[in-house]
Amino acid sequence: MSQFDMMEKDTVITATPKDDIIGSASKKTAHSFTEENPRGILHRAFSVFLFDESTGELLLQQRASTKITFPNVWTNTCCSHQLHGMDPPEVDTIKDIESGTVIGAKRAAIRKLDHELGIPPSEISIDGFKYLTRLHYWAADTVTHGPKSEWGEHEIDYVLFYTVPNKESITLNYHADEVDDIKWLTKWELVEMLKDENLIFSPWFFLIAQKWLIPEGGWWDNLEKTMNTDKHCDFENIYAFDPPVEHFGGMGDAGPLYAEL
């Protein structure tokens, strides 16, 4: 199935800014930035950060050049969408969110870790995910498609951490139509990588990294505490951000909407 076929076939879960479910829409419709919908349609998503416990390294991926939205960008381990109409279901209720279980987002994460990176579902325990919080962001894909881009993201993103004992404990066989490259790196290697002006990073990963991941005392500094306590968990609030300024614009000329990072 081609990337365009998946854009038509996959049905995302649409929501209000408070994350109340409205209904569903095709991935294509939700990601279309138009004059009528300058930021597309708000929908649920998830971002997985997978770490090697033995080294503290994070697994990054470079999205495939053939992806329709945000091709070639470096980003967190896996980022995609909970889908409507899946079996088992990927829809989380208010109770699921308030309790921090978010079983729907975790099911979607297992499905996409297999689809993108070739990690067999048998190697990922649904109970091993740590749900931390949600962020609400939008971004026009102007870096790839130009200032009048017809594509972008507008998501309530569920952030999930996962640790493995070491790199050898999981199978990685990434799919070329989804991923161009992968890289394990330490926090300080990521800090240096983010300074490289020759590289492009996904706006959602950039926001998460700058807000929570790499600051001193942040989520990455003590993975054991992050994974085994609720110190960094916030199941109540949804943090809203505008993207980096290079992702303003699109077909609807979208400008600032939320708080600066």
Short mmCIF file of C-alpha atoms in Angstrom, two decimals:
data_model
loop_
_atom_site.label_atom_id
_atom_site.label_comp_id
_atom_site.label_asym_id
_atom_site.label_seq_id
_atom_site.Cartn_x
_atom_site.Cartn_y
_atom_site.Cartn_z
CA MET A 1 0.00 0.00 0.00
CA SER A 2 1.42 3.39 -1.02
CA GLN A 3 1.73 6.41 1.25
CA PHE A 4 -1.14 8.07 -0.63
CA ASP A 5 -3.30 4.95 -0.20
CA MET A 6 -2.70 5.03 3.56
CA MET A 7 -3.60 8.74 3.67
CA GLU A 8 -6.98 7.85 2.14
CA LYS A 9 -7.56 4.61 4.06
CA ASP A 10 -6.43 5.40 7.62
CA THR A 11 -9.02 7.15 9.76
CA VAL A 12 -7.77 9.31 12.63
CA ILE A 13 -9.67 10.27 15.79
CA THR A 14 -10.72 13.92 15.70
CA ALA A 15 -10.97 15.89 18.94
CA THR A 16 -11.58 19.28 20.53
CA PRO A 17 -8.74 21.26 22.14
CA LYS A 18 -9.83 19.65 25.45
CA ASP A 19 -9.33 16.23 23.82
CA ASP A 20 -13.02 15.38 23.75
CA ILE A 21 -13.66 13.07 20.81
CA ILE A 22 -15.67 14.60 17.95
CA GLY A 23 -15.52 11.77 15.42
CA SER A 24 -13.11 10.68 12.74
CA ALA A 25 -11.57 11.81 9.47
CA SER A 26 -9.31 10.37 6.83
CA LYS A 27 -5.64 11.03 7.43
CA LYS A 28 -5.59 13.01 4.19
CA THR A 29 -8.42 15.30 5.27
CA ALA A 30 -7.01 15.83 8.77
CA HIS A 31 -3.57 16.77 7.42
CA SER A 32 -4.77 19.08 4.64
CA PHE A 33 -4.00 22.74 5.36
CA THR A 34 -6.51 24.84 3.39
CA GLU A 35 -8.05 28.30 3.47
CA GLU A 36 -11.08 26.80 5.24
CA ASN A 37 -8.94 24.77 7.67
CA PRO A 38 -5.61 26.64 7.90
CA ARG A 39 -4.34 24.18 10.52
CA GLY A 40 -6.08 21.07 9.25
CA ILE A 41 -8.28 19.11 11.66
CA LEU A 42 -7.19 18.49 15.24
CA HIS A 43 -6.72 14.78 15.93
CA ARG A 44 -5.07 12.40 18.38
CA ALA A 45 -1.52 11.13 17.95
CA PHE A 46 1.26 9.53 19.98
CA SER A 47 5.03 9.82 20.23
CA VAL A 48 7.18 6.92 21.46
CA PHE A 49 10.65 7.45 22.95
CA LEU A 50 12.50 4.13 23.24
CA PHE A 51 15.65 3.99 25.39
CA ASP A 52 18.49 1.53 25.97
CA GLU A 53 18.63 1.16 29.77
CA SER A 54 22.25 0.01 29.76
CA THR A 55 23.55 3.15 28.02
CA GLY A 56 20.74 5.67 28.46
CA GLU A 57 20.64 6.15 24.69
CA LEU A 58 17.50 7.15 22.80
CA LEU A 59 16.56 5.63 19.44
CA LEU A 60 15.83 8.23 16.75
CA GLN A 61 14.52 7.66 13.26
CA GLN A 62 14.79 9.68 10.08
CA ARG A 63 11.45 9.63 8.32
CA ALA A 64 11.54 8.25 4.79
CA SER A 65 12.00 10.62 1.87
CA THR A 66 8.84 9.13 0.35
CA LYS A 67 6.61 10.21 3.26
CA ILE A 68 4.00 12.77 2.25
CA THR A 69 4.18 14.81 5.46
CA PHE A 70 7.51 15.78 7.00
CA PRO A 71 9.78 13.54 4.89
CA ASN A 72 13.50 13.35 5.69
CA VAL A 73 13.14 14.81 9.19
CA TRP A 74 14.82 13.32 12.24
CA THR A 75 12.38 12.56 15.01
CA ASN A 76 11.70 10.39 18.05
CA THR A 77 11.55 6.59 17.83
CA CYS A 78 8.02 6.36 16.47
CA CYS A 79 5.26 8.91 15.96
CA SER A 80 1.88 8.19 14.42
CA HIS A 81 -1.85 8.11 15.13
CA GLN A 82 -4.42 6.15 17.06
CA LEU A 83 -6.92 5.03 14.45
CA HIS A 84 -10.70 4.82 14.47
CA GLY A 85 -12.31 1.41 13.97
CA MET A 86 -9.36 -0.74 14.97
CA ASP A 87 -9.59 -4.15 16.68
CA PRO A 88 -8.48 -4.07 19.43
CA PRO A 89 -9.69 -0.48 19.79
CA GLU A 90 -7.23 2.43 19.95
CA VAL A 91 -9.70 4.93 21.41
CA ASP A 92 -8.99 6.10 24.97
CA THR A 93 -11.79 7.30 27.22
CA ILE A 94 -11.60 10.14 29.74
CA LYS A 95 -11.19 7.49 32.44
CA ASP A 96 -8.26 5.93 30.56
CA ILE A 97 -6.55 9.33 30.33
CA GLU A 98 -7.20 10.37 33.93
CA SER A 99 -5.81 7.06 35.21
CA GLY A 100 -2.79 7.21 32.90
CA THR A 101 -3.50 3.79 31.37
CA VAL A 102 -4.18 5.08 27.79
CA ILE A 103 -4.41 1.52 26.52
CA GLY A 104 -5.57 2.71 23.08
CA ALA A 105 -2.48 4.85 22.51
CA LYS A 106 -0.26 1.98 23.68
CA ARG A 107 -1.92 -0.47 21.28
CA ALA A 108 -1.39 1.98 18.44
CA ALA A 109 2.26 2.35 19.48
CA ILE A 110 2.86 -1.42 19.34
CA ARG A 111 1.22 -1.58 15.90
CA LYS A 112 3.37 1.22 14.50
CA LEU A 113 6.65 0.11 16.10
CA ASP A 114 6.17 -3.05 14.05
CA HIS A 115 5.02 -1.25 10.90
CA GLU A 116 7.79 1.39 10.87
CA LEU A 117 10.75 -0.24 12.62
CA GLY A 118 10.01 -3.95 12.31
CA ILE A 119 9.94 -4.49 16.08
CA PRO A 120 7.74 -7.59 16.59
CA PRO A 121 4.76 -7.02 18.90
CA SER A 122 5.92 -10.05 20.92
CA GLU A 123 9.00 -8.05 21.97
CA ILE A 124 7.00 -5.09 23.35
CA SER A 125 4.97 -5.34 26.56
CA ILE A 126 1.97 -3.05 26.66
CA ASP A 127 2.57 -2.65 30.41
CA GLY A 128 6.12 -1.44 29.72
CA PHE A 129 5.00 1.92 28.35
CA LYS A 130 5.10 4.97 30.59
CA TYR A 131 2.55 7.61 29.63
CA LEU A 132 3.75 11.07 30.64
CA THR A 133 1.50 13.81 29.26
CA ARG A 134 -0.19 15.36 26.23
CA LEU A 135 0.78 18.33 24.09
CA HIS A 136 -1.34 20.20 21.58
CA TYR A 137 0.61 21.63 18.67
CA TRP A 138 0.23 22.45 15.00
CA ALA A 139 2.79 22.86 12.21
CA ALA A 140 2.61 23.50 8.48
CA ASP A 141 5.03 21.36 6.47
CA THR A 142 6.54 24.46 4.89
CA VAL A 143 10.14 23.25 5.15
CA THR A 144 9.37 20.43 2.72
CA HIS A 145 6.53 21.80 0.59
CA GLY A 146 7.20 25.55 0.66
CA PRO A 147 5.40 28.49 2.30
CA LYS A 148 2.04 27.56 0.76
CA SER A 149 2.22 23.90 1.82
CA GLU A 150 -1.04 21.99 1.60
CA TRP A 151 0.13 19.56 4.32
CA GLY A 152 0.78 19.78 8.05
CA GLU A 153 0.07 18.40 11.50
CA HIS A 154 -2.41 19.48 14.16
CA GLU A 155 -2.37 17.01 17.01
CA ILE A 156 -2.98 16.22 20.63
CA ASP A 157 0.10 14.10 21.09
CA TYR A 158 0.31 11.42 23.81
CA VAL A 159 3.94 11.04 24.94
CA LEU A 160 5.03 7.46 25.73
CA PHE A 161 8.41 6.32 27.11
CA TYR A 162 9.67 2.75 26.83
CA THR A 163 12.94 1.17 27.94
CA VAL A 164 14.67 -2.05 26.87
CA PRO A 165 17.56 -3.66 28.77
CA ASN A 166 19.91 -3.17 25.80
CA LYS A 167 19.87 -2.79 22.03
CA GLU A 168 20.35 -6.53 21.52
CA SER A 169 17.06 -7.26 23.29
CA ILE A 170 14.91 -5.98 20.43
CA THR A 171 14.74 -6.69 16.70
CA LEU A 172 15.12 -3.67 14.44
CA ASN A 173 14.30 -4.18 10.77
CA TYR A 174 12.96 -0.83 9.65
CA HIS A 175 10.83 -0.52 6.53
CA ALA A 176 12.26 1.61 3.73
CA ASP A 177 8.92 3.18 2.84
CA GLU A 178 8.62 4.50 6.41
CA VAL A 179 12.17 5.08 7.68
CA ASP A 180 15.41 6.14 5.95
CA ASP A 181 17.77 5.73 8.90
CA ILE A 182 17.97 5.14 12.65
CA LYS A 183 20.43 6.30 15.28
CA TRP A 184 21.03 5.58 18.98
CA LEU A 185 22.43 8.56 20.86
CA THR A 186 23.01 10.02 24.30
CA LYS A 187 21.39 13.18 25.59
CA TRP A 188 24.50 15.25 24.90
CA GLU A 189 24.86 13.79 21.42
CA LEU A 190 21.27 14.88 20.74
CA VAL A 191 22.01 18.37 22.08
CA GLU A 192 24.86 18.64 19.57
CA MET A 193 22.81 17.10 16.78
CA LEU A 194 20.07 19.70 17.28
CA LYS A 195 22.66 22.42 16.53
CA ASP A 196 23.45 20.99 13.09
CA GLU A 197 21.84 23.35 10.58
CA ASN A 198 22.15 20.72 7.85
CA LEU A 199 19.64 18.49 9.60
CA ILE A 200 15.85 18.87 9.82
CA PHE A 201 13.87 17.82 12.89
CA SER A 202 10.15 17.24 13.23
CA PRO A 203 8.44 20.16 14.98
CA TRP A 204 6.76 17.90 17.55
CA PHE A 205 10.07 16.28 18.49
CA PHE A 206 11.77 19.67 18.71
CA LEU A 207 9.05 20.96 21.06
CA ILE A 208 9.16 17.89 23.31
CA ALA A 209 12.95 17.86 23.39
CA GLN A 210 13.27 21.55 24.30
CA LYS A 211 10.41 21.58 26.81
CA TRP A 212 10.85 18.30 28.67
CA LEU A 213 13.47 15.93 27.32
CA ILE A 214 16.84 17.68 27.48
CA PRO A 215 16.59 20.44 30.12
CA GLU A 216 18.51 19.81 33.34
CA GLY A 217 16.32 17.77 35.67
CA GLY A 218 14.11 16.77 32.73
CA TRP A 219 12.69 13.44 31.68
CA TRP A 220 15.96 12.01 30.32
CA ASP A 221 18.20 12.86 33.29
CA ASN A 222 16.93 10.03 35.48
CA LEU A 223 15.19 7.41 33.33
CA GLU A 224 14.66 5.09 36.28
CA LYS A 225 12.73 7.76 38.15
CA THR A 226 10.82 8.78 35.01
CA MET A 227 9.78 5.19 34.32
CA ASN A 228 9.06 4.05 37.87
CA THR A 229 7.48 7.08 39.52
CA ASP A 230 4.89 9.69 38.55
CA LYS A 231 7.31 12.59 39.10
CA HIS A 232 7.02 13.76 35.48
CA CYS A 233 3.46 12.61 34.80
CA ASP A 234 0.66 15.06 34.12
CA PHE A 235 -2.55 13.34 33.08
CA GLU A 236 -4.74 16.43 33.58
CA ASN A 237 -3.23 19.24 31.54
CA ILE A 238 -2.75 19.54 27.78
CA TYR A 239 0.22 21.76 26.94
CA ALA A 240 -0.39 23.89 23.85
CA PHE A 241 2.41 25.27 21.66
CA ASP A 242 2.89 27.02 18.38
CA PRO A 243 5.59 25.43 16.20
CA PRO A 244 8.99 26.92 15.41
CA VAL A 245 8.41 29.96 13.17
CA GLU A 246 9.62 28.16 10.05
CA HIS A 247 6.47 26.03 10.29
CA PHE A 248 4.04 28.97 10.21
CA GLY A 249 2.12 29.51 6.98
CA GLY A 250 0.72 26.88 4.66
CA MET A 251 -2.24 27.26 2.31
CA GLY A 252 -4.24 29.05 5.02
CA ASP A 253 -1.38 31.36 6.11
CA ALA A 254 -1.61 30.10 9.70
CA GLY A 255 0.15 32.26 12.28
CA PRO A 256 0.69 32.19 16.07
CA LEU A 257 -2.11 30.64 18.07
CA TYR A 258 -0.72 29.36 21.38
CA ALA A 259 1.98 30.16 23.89
CA GLU A 260 5.63 30.32 22.86
CA LEU A 261 7.89 27.54 24.07
#
